[in-house]
Tab-separated table of C-alpha atoms in Angstrom:
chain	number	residue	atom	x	y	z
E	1	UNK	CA	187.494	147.399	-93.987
E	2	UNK	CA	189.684	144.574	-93.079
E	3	UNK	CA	192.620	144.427	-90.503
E	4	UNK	CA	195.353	145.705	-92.980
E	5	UNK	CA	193.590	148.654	-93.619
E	6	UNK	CA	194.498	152.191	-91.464
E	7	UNK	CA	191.416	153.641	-89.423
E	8	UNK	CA	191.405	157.401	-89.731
E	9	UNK	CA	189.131	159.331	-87.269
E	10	UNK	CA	189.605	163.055	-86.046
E	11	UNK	CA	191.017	164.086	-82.512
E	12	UNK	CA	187.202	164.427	-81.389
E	13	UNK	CA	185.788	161.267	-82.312
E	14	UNK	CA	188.360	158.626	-82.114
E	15	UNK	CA	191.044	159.158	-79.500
E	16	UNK	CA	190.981	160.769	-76.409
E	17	UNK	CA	194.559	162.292	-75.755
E	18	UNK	CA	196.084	164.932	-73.411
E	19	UNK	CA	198.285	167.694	-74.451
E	20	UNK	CA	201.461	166.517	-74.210
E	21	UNK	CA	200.636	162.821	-75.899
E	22	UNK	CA	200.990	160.740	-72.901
E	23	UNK	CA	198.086	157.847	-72.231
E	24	UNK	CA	197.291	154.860	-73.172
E	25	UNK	CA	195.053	151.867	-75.213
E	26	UNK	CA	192.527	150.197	-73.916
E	27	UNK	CA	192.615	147.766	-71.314
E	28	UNK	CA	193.696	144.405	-73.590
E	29	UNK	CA	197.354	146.123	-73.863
E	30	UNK	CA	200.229	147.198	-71.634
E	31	UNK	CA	199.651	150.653	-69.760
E	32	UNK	CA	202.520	152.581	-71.765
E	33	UNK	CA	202.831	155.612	-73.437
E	34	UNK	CA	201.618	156.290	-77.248
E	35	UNK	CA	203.987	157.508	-79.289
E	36	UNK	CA	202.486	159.812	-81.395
E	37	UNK	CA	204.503	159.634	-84.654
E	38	UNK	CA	204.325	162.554	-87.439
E	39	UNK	CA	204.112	162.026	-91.167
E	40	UNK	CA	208.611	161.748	-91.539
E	41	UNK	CA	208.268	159.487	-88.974
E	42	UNK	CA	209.374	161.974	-85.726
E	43	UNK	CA	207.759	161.374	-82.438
E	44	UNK	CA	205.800	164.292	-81.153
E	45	UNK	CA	205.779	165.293	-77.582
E	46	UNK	CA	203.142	167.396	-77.353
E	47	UNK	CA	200.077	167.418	-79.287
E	48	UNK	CA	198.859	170.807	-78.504
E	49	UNK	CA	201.796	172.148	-80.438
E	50	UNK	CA	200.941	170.320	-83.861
E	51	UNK	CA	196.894	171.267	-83.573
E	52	UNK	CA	197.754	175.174	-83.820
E	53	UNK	CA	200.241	173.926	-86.390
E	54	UNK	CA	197.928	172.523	-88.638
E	55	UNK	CA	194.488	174.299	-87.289
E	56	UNK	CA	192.114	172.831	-85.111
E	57	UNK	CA	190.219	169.917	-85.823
E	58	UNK	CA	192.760	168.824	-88.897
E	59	UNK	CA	194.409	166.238	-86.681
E	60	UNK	CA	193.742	162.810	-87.622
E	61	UNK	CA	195.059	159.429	-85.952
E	62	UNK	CA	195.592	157.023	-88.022
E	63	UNK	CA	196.444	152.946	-87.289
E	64	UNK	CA	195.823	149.690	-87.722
E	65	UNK	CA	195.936	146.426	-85.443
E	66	UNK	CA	199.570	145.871	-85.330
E	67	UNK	CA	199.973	149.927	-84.147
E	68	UNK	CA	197.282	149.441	-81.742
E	69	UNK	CA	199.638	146.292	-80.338
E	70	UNK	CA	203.010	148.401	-80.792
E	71	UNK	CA	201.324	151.424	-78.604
E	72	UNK	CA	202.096	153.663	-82.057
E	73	UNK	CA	199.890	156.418	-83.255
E	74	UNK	CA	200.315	157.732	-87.230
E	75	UNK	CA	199.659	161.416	-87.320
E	76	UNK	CA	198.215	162.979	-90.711
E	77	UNK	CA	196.618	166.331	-91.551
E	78	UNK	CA	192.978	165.820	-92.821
E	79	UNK	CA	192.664	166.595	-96.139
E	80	UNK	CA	190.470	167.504	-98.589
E	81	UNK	CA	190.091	163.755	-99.559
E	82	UNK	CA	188.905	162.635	-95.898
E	83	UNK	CA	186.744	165.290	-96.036
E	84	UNK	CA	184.717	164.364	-99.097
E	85	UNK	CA	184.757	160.271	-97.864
E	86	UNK	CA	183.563	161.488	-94.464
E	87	UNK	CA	180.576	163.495	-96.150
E	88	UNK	CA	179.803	160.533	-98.804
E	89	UNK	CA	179.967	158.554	-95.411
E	90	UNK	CA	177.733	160.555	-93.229
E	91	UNK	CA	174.994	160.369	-96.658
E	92	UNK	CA	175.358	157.034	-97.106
E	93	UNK	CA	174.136	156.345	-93.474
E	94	UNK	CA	171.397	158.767	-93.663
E	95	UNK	CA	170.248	156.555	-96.824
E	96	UNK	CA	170.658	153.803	-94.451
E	97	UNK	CA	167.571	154.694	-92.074
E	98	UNK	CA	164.399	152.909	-92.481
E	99	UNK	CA	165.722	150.956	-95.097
E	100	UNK	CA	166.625	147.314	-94.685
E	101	UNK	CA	169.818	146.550	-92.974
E	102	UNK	CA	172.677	144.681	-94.674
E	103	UNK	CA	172.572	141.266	-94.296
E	104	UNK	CA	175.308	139.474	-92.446
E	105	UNK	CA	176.468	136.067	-90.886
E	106	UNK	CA	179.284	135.903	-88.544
E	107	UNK	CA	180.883	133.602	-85.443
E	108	UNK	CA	180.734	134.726	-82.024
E	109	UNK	CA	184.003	134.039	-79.972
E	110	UNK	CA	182.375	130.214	-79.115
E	111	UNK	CA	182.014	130.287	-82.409
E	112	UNK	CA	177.778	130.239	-82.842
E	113	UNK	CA	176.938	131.931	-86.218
E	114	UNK	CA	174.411	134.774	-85.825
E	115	UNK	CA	172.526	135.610	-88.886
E	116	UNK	CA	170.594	138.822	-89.473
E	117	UNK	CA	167.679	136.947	-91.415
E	118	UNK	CA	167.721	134.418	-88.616
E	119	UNK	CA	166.962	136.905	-85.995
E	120	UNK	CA	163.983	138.678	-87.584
E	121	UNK	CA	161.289	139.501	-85.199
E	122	UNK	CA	163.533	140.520	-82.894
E	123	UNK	CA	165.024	143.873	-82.123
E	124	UNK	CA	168.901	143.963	-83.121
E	125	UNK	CA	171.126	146.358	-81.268
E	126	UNK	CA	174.653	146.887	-83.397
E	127	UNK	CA	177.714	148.213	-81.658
E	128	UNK	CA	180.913	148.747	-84.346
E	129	UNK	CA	183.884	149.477	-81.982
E	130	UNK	CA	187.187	148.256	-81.694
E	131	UNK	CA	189.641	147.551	-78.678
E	132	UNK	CA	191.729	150.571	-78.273
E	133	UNK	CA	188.926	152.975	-79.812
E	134	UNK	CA	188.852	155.345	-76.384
E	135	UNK	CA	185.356	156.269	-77.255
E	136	UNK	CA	184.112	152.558	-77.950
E	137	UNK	CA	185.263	151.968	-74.458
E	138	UNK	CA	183.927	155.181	-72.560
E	139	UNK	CA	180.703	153.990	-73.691
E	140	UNK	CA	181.080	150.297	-72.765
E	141	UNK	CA	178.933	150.626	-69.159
E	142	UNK	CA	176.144	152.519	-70.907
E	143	UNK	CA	176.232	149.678	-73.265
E	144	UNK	CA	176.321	147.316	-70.590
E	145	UNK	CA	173.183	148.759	-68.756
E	146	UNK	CA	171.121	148.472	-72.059
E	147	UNK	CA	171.649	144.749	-71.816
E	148	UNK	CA	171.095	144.406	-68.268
E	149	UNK	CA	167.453	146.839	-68.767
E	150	UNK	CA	166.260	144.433	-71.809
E	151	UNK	CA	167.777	141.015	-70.300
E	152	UNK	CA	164.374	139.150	-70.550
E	153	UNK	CA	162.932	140.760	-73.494
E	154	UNK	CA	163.582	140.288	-77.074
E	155	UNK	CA	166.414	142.368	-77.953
E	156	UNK	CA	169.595	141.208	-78.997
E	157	UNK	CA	173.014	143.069	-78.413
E	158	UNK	CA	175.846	142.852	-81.237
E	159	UNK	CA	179.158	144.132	-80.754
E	160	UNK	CA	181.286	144.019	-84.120
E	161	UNK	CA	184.747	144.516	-84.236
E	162	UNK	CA	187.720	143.975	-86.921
E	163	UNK	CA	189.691	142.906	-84.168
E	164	UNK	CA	190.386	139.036	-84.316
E	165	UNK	CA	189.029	136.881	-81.576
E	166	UNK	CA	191.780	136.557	-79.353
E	167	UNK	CA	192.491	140.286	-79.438
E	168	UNK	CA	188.884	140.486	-78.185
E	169	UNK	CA	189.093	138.029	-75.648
E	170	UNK	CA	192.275	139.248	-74.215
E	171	UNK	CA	190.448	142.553	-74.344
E	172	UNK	CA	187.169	141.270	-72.251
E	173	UNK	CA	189.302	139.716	-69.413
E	174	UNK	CA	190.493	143.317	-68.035
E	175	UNK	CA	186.958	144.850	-68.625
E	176	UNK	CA	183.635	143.551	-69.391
E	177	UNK	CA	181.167	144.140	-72.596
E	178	UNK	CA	178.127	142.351	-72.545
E	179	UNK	CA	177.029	142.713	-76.202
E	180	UNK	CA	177.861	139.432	-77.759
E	181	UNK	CA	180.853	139.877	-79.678
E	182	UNK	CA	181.433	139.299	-83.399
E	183	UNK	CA	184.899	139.189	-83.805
E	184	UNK	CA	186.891	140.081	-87.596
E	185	UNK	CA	184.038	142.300	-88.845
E	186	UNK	CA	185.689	143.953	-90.995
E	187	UNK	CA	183.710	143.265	-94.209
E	188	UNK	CA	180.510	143.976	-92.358
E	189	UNK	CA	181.762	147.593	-91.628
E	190	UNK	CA	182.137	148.297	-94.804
E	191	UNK	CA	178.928	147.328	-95.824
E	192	UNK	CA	177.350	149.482	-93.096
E	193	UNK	CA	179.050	152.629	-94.066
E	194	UNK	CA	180.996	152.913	-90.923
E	195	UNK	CA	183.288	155.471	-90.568
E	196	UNK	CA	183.091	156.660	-87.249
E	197	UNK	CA	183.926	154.461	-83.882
E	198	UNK	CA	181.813	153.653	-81.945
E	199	UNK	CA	178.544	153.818	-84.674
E	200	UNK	CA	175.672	152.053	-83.066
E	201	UNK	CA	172.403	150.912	-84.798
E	202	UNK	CA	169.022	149.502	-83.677
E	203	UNK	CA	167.429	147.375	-86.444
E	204	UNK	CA	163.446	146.712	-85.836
E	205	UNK	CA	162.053	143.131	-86.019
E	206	UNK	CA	161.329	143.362	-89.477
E	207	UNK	CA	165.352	143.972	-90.406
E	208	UNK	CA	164.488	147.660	-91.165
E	209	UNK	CA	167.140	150.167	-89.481
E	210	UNK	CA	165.582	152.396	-87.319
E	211	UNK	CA	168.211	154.281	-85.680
E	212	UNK	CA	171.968	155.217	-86.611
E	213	UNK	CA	174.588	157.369	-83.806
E	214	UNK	CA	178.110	157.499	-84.545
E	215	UNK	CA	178.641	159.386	-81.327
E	216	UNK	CA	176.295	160.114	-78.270
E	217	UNK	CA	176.512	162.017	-74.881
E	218	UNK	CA	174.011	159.883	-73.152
E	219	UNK	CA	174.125	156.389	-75.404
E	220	UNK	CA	171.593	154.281	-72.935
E	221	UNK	CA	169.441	156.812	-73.330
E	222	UNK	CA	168.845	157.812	-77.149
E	223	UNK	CA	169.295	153.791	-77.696
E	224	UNK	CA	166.843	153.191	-75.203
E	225	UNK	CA	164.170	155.310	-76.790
E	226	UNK	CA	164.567	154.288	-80.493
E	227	UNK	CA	164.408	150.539	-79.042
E	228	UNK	CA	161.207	151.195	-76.773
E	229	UNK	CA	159.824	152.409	-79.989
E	230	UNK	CA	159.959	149.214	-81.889
């Protein structure tokens, strides 16, 4: 996944909006309404009206950066397509636990290169998000207190994003994340199977993935345990 490519996520899982369509991104961008625009390019006023439309659940949003930037929201119905690519998706991570992780090397926004292979015997903690993902940032404090509870031990926090670097940094100066950020991680998504955002995983000190949670109710805590385990 790159920065030209749409992200497609259901109502549940990507984008937290009320009834009638009026909220906004995350904190990096102006506070101004969404407009939510349908597949012949209409703007829709109220979203309640298109979910018993279409049935509930088959609402998908789908964007890219320069939406995110525009405050402009595609609407699709899901089809039978997404539905087999989020079910490949959802096997292809199960495959993914206990099994090496993908290898990857990218700059941090000071522009250090972190390297899985360089951080073996150390427990890696990956966050996939991006900026005006509404559940990426609900979970940001939970997030944040995992780094405070490990801050002398030998865990390491990753947040990777296909956002560039100054989207991120224009992003962290209205609300802190204390993962250390790896900006345009696009590629990388791909190669972890993400389809979901947020999708968080904790890799054990031997680069073997122990844990995988594309969406959690209490984060700190089911991250916490899989990390205390290893």
């Amino acid at each position: 996944m790159n920065t030209g490519k749409l992200l497609m996520c259901t109502t549940v899982c990507l984008f937290f909006a009320n009834m009638k369509g009026q909220t906004s991104f995350g904190d990096d961008t102006p506070k101004k309404s969404i407009q939510f625009l349908l597949p012949d390019g209409k703007i829709l006023k109220n979203l309640d009206s298109l979910e018993n439309a279409w049935g509930k659940g088959q609402v998908l949003f789908r964007h890219n950066e320069e939406d995110d930037k525009n405050g402009v929201m595609h609407l699709v119905k899901k089809s039978s397509d997404y539905t087999d690519k989020e079910s490949k998706s959802k096997k292809a991570l199960a495959e993914m636990l206990n099994n090496p992780a993908p290898e990857f090397e990218l700059k941090d926004l000071e522009g250090k290169t972190w390297s899985l292979k360089e951080l073996r015997g150390r427990t890696v903690v990956l966050n996939f998000w991006f900026t005006s993902c509404a559940p990426c940032i609900k979970e940001i404090p939970e997030l944040n207190k995992l780094v405070d509870e490990y801050k002398n031990k030998d865990v390491v926090f990753l947040g990777l994003t296909y956002n560039t670097s100054q989207h991120v940094e224009a992003f962290l100066k209205k609300r802190a994340f204390n993962y250390t950020q790896l900006p345009n991680a696009g590629e990388i998504s791909t190669k972890y199977n993400i389809f979901y955002f947020p999708t968080s995983f904790v890799i054990d000190k031997n680069a073997i993935i122990k844990g995988i949670m594309d969406k959690s109710d209490n984060i700190y805590h089911d991250l916490k345990t899989i990390i205390d385990l290893n």
